[in-house]
mmCIF file of C-alpha atoms in Angstrom:
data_model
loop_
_atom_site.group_PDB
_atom_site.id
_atom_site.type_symbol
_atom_site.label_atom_id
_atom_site.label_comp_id
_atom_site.label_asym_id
_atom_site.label_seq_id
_atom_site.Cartn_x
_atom_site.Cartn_y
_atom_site.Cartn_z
ATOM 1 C CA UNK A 1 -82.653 -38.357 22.686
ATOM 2 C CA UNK A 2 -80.047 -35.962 21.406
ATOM 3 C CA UNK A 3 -79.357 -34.694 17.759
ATOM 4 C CA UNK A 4 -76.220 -36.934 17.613
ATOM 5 C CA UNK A 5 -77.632 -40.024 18.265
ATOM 6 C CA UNK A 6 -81.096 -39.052 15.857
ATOM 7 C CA UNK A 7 -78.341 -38.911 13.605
ATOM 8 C CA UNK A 8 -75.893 -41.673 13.732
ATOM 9 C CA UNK A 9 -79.613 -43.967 14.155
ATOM 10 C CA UNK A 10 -80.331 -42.246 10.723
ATOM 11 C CA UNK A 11 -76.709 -42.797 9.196
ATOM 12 C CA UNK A 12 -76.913 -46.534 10.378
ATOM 13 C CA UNK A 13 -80.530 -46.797 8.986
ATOM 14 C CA UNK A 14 -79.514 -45.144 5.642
ATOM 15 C CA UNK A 15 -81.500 -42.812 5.745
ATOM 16 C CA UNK A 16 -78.869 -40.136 5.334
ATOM 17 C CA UNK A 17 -75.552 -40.496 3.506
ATOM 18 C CA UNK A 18 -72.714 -39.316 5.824
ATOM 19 C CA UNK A 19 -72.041 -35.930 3.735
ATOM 20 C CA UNK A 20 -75.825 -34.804 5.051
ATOM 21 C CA UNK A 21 -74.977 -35.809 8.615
ATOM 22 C CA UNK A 22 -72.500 -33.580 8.636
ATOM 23 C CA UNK A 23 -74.229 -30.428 7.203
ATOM 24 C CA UNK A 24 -77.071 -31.319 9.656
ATOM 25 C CA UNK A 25 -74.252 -31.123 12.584
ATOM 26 C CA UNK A 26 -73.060 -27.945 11.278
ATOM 27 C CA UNK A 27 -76.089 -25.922 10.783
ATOM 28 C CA UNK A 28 -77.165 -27.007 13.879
ATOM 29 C CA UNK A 29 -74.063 -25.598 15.961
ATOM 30 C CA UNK A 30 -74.480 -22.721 13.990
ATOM 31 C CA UNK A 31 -78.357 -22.352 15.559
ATOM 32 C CA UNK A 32 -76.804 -22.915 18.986
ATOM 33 C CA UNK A 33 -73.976 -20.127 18.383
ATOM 34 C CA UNK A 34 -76.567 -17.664 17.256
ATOM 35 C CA UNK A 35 -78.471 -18.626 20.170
ATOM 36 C CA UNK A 36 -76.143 -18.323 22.491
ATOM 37 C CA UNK A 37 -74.310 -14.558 20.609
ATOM 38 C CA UNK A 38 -78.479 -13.624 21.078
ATOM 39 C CA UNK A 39 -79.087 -14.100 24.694
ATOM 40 C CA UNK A 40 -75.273 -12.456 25.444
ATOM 41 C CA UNK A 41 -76.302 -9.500 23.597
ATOM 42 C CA UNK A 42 -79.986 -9.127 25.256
ATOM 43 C CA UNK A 43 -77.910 -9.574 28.448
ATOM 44 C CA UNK A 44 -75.841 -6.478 27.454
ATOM 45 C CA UNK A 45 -78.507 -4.734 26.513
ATOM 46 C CA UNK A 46 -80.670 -5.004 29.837
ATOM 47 C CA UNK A 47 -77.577 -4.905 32.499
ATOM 48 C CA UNK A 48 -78.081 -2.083 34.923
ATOM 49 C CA UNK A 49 -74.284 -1.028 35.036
ATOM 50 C CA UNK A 50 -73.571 -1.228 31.199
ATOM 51 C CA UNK A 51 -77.165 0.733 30.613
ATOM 52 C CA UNK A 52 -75.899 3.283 33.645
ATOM 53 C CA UNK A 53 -72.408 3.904 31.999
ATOM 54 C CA UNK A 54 -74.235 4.250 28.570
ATOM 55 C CA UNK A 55 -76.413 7.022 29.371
ATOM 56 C CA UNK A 56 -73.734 9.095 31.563
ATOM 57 C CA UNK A 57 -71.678 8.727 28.755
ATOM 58 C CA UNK A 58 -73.888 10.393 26.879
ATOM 59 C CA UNK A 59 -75.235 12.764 28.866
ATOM 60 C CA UNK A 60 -71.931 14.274 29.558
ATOM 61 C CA UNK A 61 -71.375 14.202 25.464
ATOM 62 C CA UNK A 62 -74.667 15.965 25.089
ATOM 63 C CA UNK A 63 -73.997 18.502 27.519
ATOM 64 C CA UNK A 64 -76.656 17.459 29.889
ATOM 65 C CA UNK A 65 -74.043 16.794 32.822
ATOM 66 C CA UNK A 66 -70.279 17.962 34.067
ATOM 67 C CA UNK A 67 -67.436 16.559 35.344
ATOM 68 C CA UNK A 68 -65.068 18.641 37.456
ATOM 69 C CA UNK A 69 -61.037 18.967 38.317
ATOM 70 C CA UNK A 70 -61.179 17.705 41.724
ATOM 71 C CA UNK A 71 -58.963 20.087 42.918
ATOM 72 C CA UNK A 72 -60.285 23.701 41.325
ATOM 73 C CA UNK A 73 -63.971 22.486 40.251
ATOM 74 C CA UNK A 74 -63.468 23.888 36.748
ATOM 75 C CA UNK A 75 -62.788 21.947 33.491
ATOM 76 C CA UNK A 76 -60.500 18.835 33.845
ATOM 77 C CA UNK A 77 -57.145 18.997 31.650
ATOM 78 C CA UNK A 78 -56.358 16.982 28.846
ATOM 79 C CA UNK A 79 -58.357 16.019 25.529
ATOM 80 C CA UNK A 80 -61.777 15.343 27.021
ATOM 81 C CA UNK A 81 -64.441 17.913 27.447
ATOM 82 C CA UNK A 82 -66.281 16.268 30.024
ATOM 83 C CA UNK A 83 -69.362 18.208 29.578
ATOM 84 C CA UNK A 84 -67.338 22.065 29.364
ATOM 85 C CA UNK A 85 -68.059 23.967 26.321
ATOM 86 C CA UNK A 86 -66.476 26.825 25.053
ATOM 87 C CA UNK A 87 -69.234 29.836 24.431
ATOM 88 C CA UNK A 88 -69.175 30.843 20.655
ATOM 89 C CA UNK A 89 -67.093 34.332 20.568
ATOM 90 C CA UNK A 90 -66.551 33.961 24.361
ATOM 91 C CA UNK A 91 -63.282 33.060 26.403
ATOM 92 C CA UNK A 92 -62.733 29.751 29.000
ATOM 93 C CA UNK A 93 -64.693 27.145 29.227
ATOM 94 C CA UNK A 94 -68.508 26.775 30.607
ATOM 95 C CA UNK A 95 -70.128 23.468 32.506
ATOM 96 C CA UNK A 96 -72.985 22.092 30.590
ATOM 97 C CA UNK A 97 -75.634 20.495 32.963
ATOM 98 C CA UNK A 98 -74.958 19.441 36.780
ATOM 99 C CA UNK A 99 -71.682 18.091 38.273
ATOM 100 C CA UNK A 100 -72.273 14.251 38.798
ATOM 101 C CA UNK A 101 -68.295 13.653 39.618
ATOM 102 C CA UNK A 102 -64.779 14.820 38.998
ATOM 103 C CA UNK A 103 -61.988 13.328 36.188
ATOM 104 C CA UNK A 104 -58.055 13.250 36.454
ATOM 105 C CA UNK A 105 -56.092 12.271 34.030
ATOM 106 C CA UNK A 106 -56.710 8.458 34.551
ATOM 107 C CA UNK A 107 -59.365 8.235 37.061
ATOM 108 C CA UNK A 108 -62.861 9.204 37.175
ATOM 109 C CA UNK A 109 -64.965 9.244 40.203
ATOM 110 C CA UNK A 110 -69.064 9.555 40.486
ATOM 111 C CA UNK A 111 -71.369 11.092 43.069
ATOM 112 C CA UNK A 112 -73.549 8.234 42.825
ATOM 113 C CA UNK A 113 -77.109 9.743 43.168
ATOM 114 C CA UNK A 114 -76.549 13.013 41.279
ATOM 115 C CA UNK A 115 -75.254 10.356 38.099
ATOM 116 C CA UNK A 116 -78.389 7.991 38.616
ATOM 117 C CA UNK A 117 -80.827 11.092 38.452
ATOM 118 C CA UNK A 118 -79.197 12.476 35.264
ATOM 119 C CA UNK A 119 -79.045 8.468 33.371
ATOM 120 C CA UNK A 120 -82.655 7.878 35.195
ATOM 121 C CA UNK A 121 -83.623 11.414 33.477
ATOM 122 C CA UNK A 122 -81.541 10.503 30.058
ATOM 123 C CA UNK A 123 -83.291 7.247 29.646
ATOM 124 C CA UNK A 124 -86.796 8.312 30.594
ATOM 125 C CA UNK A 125 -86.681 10.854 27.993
ATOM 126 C CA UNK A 126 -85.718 8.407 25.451
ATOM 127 C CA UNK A 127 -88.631 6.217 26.119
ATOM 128 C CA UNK A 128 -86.189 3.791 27.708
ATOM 129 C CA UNK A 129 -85.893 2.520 31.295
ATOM 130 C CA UNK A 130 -83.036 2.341 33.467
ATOM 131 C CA UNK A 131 -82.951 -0.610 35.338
ATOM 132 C CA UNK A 132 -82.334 -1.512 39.314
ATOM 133 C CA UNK A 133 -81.815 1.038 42.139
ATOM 134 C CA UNK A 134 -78.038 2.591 42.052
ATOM 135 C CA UNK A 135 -77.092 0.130 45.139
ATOM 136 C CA UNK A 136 -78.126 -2.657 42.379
ATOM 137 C CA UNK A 137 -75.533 -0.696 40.265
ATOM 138 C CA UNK A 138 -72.728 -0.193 42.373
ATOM 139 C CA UNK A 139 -73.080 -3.967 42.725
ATOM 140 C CA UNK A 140 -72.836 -4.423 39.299
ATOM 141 C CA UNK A 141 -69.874 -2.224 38.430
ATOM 142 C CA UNK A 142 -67.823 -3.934 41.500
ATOM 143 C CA UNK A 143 -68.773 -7.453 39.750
ATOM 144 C CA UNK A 144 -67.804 -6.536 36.861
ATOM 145 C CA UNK A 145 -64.436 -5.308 38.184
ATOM 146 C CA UNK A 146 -64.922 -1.658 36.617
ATOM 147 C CA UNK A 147 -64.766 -0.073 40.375
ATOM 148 C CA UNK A 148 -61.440 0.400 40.947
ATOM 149 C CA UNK A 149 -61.413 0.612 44.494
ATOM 150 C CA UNK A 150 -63.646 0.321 47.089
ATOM 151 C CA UNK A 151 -63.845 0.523 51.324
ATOM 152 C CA UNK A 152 -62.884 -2.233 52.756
ATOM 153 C CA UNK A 153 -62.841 -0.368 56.053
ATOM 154 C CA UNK A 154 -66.409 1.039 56.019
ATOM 155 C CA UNK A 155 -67.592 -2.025 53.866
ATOM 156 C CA UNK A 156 -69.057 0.531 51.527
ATOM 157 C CA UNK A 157 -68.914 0.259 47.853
ATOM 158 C CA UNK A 158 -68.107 4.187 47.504
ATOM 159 C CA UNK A 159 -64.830 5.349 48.384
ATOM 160 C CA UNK A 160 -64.267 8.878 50.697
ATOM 161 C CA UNK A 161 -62.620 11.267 48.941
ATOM 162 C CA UNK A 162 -61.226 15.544 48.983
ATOM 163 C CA UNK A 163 -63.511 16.325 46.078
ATOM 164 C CA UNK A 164 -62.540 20.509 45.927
ATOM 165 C CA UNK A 165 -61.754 20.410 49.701
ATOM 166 C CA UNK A 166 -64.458 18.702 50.852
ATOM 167 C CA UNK A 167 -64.652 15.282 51.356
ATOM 168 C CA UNK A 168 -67.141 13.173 49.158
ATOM 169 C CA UNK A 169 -68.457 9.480 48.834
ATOM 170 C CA UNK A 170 -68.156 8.631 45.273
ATOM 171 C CA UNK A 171 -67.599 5.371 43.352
ATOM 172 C CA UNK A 172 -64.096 5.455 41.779
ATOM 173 C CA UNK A 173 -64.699 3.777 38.222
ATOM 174 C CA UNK A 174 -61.856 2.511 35.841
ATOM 175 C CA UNK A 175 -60.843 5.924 33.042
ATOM 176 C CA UNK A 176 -62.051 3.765 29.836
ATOM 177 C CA UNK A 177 -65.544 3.441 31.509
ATOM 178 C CA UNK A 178 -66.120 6.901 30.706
ATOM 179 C CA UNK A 179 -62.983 8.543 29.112
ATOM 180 C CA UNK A 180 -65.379 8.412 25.319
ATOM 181 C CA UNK A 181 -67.657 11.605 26.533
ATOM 182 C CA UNK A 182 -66.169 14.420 24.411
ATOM 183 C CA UNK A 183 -66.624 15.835 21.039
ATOM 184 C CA UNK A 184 -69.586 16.794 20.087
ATOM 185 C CA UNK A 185 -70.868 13.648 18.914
ATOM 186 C CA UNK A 186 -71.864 10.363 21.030
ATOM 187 C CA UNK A 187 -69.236 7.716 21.955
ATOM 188 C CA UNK A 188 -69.792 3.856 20.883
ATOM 189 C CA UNK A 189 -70.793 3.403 24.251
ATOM 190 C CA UNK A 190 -71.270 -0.289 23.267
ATOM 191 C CA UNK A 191 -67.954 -1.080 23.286
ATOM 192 C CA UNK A 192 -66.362 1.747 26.427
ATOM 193 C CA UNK A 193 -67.058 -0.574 29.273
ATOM 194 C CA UNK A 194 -65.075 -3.805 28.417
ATOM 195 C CA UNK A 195 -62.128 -1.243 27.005
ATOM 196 C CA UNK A 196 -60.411 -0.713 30.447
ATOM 197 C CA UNK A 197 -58.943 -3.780 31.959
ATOM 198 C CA UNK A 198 -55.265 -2.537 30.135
ATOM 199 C CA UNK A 199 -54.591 1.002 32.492
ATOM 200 C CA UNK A 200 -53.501 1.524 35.749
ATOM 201 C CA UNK A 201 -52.906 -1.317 37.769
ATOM 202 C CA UNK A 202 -52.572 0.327 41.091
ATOM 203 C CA UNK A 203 -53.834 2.800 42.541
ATOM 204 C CA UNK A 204 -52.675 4.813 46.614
ATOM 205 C CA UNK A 205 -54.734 5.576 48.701
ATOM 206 C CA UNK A 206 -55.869 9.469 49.298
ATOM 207 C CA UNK A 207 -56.877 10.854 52.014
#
């Protein structure tokens, strides 16, 4: 039977005084909270989109991939470098790696397979594993409400899209999921993906 009723049969017995059955009820919800904070974590730690998001992050930070103004292809505006680096002694700005996407201001959008192959790479080099496929991804991301829009239309979790005049499918993903890669140092990419829910709330359509 449960821990409550082992212990109110052992308070009735005598067994324990009251003052113990209450430290014994405490320390034992404290075991369940650790418990439970444990198998949220390893949760964390082995979900295909956070894991995904993680490594782009950082390859972007490290150099090892780009992303692009949608409308010239060169280095987005604004405070991020998004994987441009300025040559020592030279003038504008260079793209580090291959382009996996494009950034604005306050979106960010992903060619889906070109950003698996470059977190697939990332982690494999660590000694790490990505994993599920990047359709188990996309799923993900939608669940976890960090796509911001998808097709109803085509029933396709990729949006279509004028990516530097041409048109693209790429998964349109909330800024804060990936607005930490600049600098030169990593992000805390632990804490990036729950960071967004407070931007845009809309979004129009482009076509």
């Amino acid at each position: 039977f449960g821990l409550l009723n082992f212990l109110e049969f052992a308070l009735e017995s005598g067994a324990i005084s009251s003052r113990e059955s209450r430290l014994l009820i405490d320390r034992a919800q404290a075991a369940f909270r650790d418990v439970e904070t444990g198998d949220a974590q390893k949760h964390a730690d082995n979900d295909p989109a956070r894991l995904f998001l993680r490594y782009i992050r950082s390859a972007v930070t490290m150099g090892r991939a780009h992303l692009a103004d949608p409308k010239t292809g060169m280095a987005p505006s604004g405070d991020n470098a998004w994987g441009w680096r300025t040559p020592a002694g030279g003038f504008g700005k260079q793209s580090q790696g291959p382009k996996i996407g494009w950034a604005t201001s306050d979106e960010v959008y992903l060619l889906p397979d070109a950003a698996h192959a470059v977190a697939f790479q990332l982690a494999k080099e660590q000694g790490e594993n990505l994993p599920g496929s990047i359709e188990t991804i996309k799923r993900e991301l939608k669940e976890q409400k960090l796509l911001v829009r998808t097709d109803e239309t085509r029933r396709t979790l990729t949006i279509r899209k004028t990516m530097e005049r041409v048109q693209e499918d790429v998964l349109m993903l909330k800024y804060d999921c990936l607005a930490g890669a600049h600098g030169e140092h990593a992000d805390n990419a632990d804490n990036a993906d729950d960071a967004s829910g407070k931007r845009r709330s809309h979004y129009t359509a482009d076509a």
